[in-house]
Coordinates of C-alpha atoms in Angstrom, one line a residue:
M15 CA -28.8 68.9 47.1
D16 CA -27.6 66.3 44.8
L17 CA -27.3 68.8 42.0
I18 CA -25.3 71.2 44.0
I19 CA -22.8 68.3 45.0
V20 CA -22.4 67.4 41.3
L21 CA -21.8 71.2 40.5
V22 CA -19.1 71.8 43.3
S23 CA -17.5 68.6 42.3
I24 CA -17.3 69.7 38.7
D25 CA -15.9 73.2 39.9
V26 CA -13.0 71.4 41.8
I27 CA -12.0 69.3 38.9
A28 CA -12.5 72.2 36.5
S29 CA -10.3 74.6 38.7
K30 CA -7.7 71.9 39.2
F31 CA -7.4 71.2 35.5
L32 CA -7.1 75.1 35.0
D33 CA -4.4 75.2 37.6
S34 CA -2.5 72.2 36.2
Y35 CA -2.6 73.5 32.5
I36 CA -1.5 77.0 33.4
T37 CA 1.1 75.7 35.3
S38 CA 2.4 73.4 32.7
T39 CA 2.3 76.0 30.1
R40 CA 3.3 79.1 32.0
L41 CA 6.2 78.1 34.4
E42 CA 9.5 77.8 32.9
A43 CA 10.6 74.9 35.4
F44 CA 8.1 72.5 36.7
R45 CA 10.3 72.2 39.9
R46 CA 8.9 75.6 41.0
K47 CA 5.5 74.2 41.4
R48 CA 5.3 71.6 44.2
N49 CA 2.5 70.4 46.1
P50 CA 3.8 70.2 49.8
L51 CA 1.1 67.4 50.8
Y52 CA 2.7 64.7 48.9
T53 CA 6.0 66.0 47.4
K54 CA 8.1 63.9 49.8
V55 CA 6.1 60.8 48.7
L56 CA 6.6 61.5 45.2
Q57 CA 10.2 62.0 45.7
K58 CA 10.8 58.7 47.3
M59 CA 8.9 57.2 44.4
G60 CA 11.2 58.9 42.1
I61 CA 8.5 61.1 40.4
E62 CA 9.7 64.8 39.6
N63 CA 6.8 66.4 37.8
D64 CA 3.6 66.1 40.0
I65 CA 1.4 68.6 38.0
W66 CA -0.8 66.3 35.9
L67 CA -0.5 63.5 38.8
S68 CA -2.2 66.0 41.1
M69 CA -5.0 66.6 38.6
F70 CA -5.5 62.8 38.5
L71 CA -5.4 62.4 42.1
T72 CA -8.0 65.2 42.4
V73 CA -10.4 63.5 40.1
L74 CA -9.9 60.2 42.1
L75 CA -10.4 61.9 45.5
V76 CA -13.6 63.6 44.2
G77 CA -14.9 60.4 42.7
V78 CA -14.2 58.5 46.1
G79 CA -15.8 61.5 48.0
I80 CA -18.9 61.5 46.0
Y81 CA -19.1 57.7 46.4
F82 CA -18.8 57.6 50.2
L83 CA -21.1 60.7 50.3
N84 CA -23.9 58.7 48.6
A85 CA -23.1 55.2 50.0
Y86 CA -22.4 56.0 53.7
F87 CA -22.7 59.5 54.5
A88 CA -25.9 60.4 53.1
V89 CA -27.0 62.8 55.7
A90 CA -27.5 66.5 55.1
A91 CA -24.7 67.6 57.5
F92 CA -22.0 65.7 55.6
Q93 CA -23.5 66.9 52.2
V94 CA -23.2 70.6 53.4
L95 CA -19.5 69.8 54.7
Y96 CA -18.6 68.5 51.3
I97 CA -20.1 71.4 49.5
F98 CA -18.2 73.9 51.6
T99 CA -15.0 72.0 51.4
C100 CA -15.3 71.7 47.6
L101 CA -15.9 75.5 47.5
F102 CA -12.8 76.2 49.6
T103 CA -10.6 73.8 47.4
T104 CA -12.2 75.5 44.3
V105 CA -11.0 78.9 45.7
L106 CA -7.4 77.6 46.5
N107 CA -7.2 76.1 43.0
L108 CA -8.2 79.3 41.3
G109 CA -5.8 81.3 43.6
A110 CA -2.9 79.1 42.6
A111 CA -4.0 79.3 38.8
H112 CA -4.1 83.0 39.0
S113 CA -0.6 83.2 40.8
N114 CA 0.8 81.0 38.2
Y115 CA -0.7 82.9 35.3
F116 CA 0.5 86.2 36.3
G117 CA 3.8 85.1 37.9
R118 CA 3.3 86.8 41.3
Q119 CA 1.7 86.0 44.5
N120 CA -2.0 87.0 45.3
F121 CA -3.7 87.2 48.8
I122 CA -4.6 83.4 48.7
T123 CA -1.0 82.3 47.8
E124 CA 0.5 84.6 50.3
K125 CA -1.8 83.2 53.0
L126 CA -0.9 79.5 52.0
L127 CA 2.9 80.5 52.1
Q128 CA 2.5 82.0 55.6
V129 CA 0.7 78.8 56.8
Q130 CA 3.4 76.8 55.3
K131 CA 6.2 78.6 56.9
V132 CA 4.6 78.6 60.4
R133 CA 4.2 74.6 60.0
A134 CA 7.9 74.2 58.9

């Protein structure tokens, strides 16, 4: 189980790096790419470009998640939940990277935009 946790954690970090790299090289204006979860906080702090900051926060959150998973939540149910959460996050990151690379929406980003419109 520990090997699977390490592999999905590496998948999350690698997919976020791919998304950040493609976004920083392919998009003309970084302002087109915004993470809605913490955009408002970053704007209040005066940070305009959040592409590589989101990569850093992903690495930080994965590290904290692994620490808590091993230190406090070493039950199989939490490990399975962590694995599925990481796989879901990897799919979202790869969907965003695909969308940024080709410059058009795919089925993953279309669903995310629909969810974002419903909440707004």
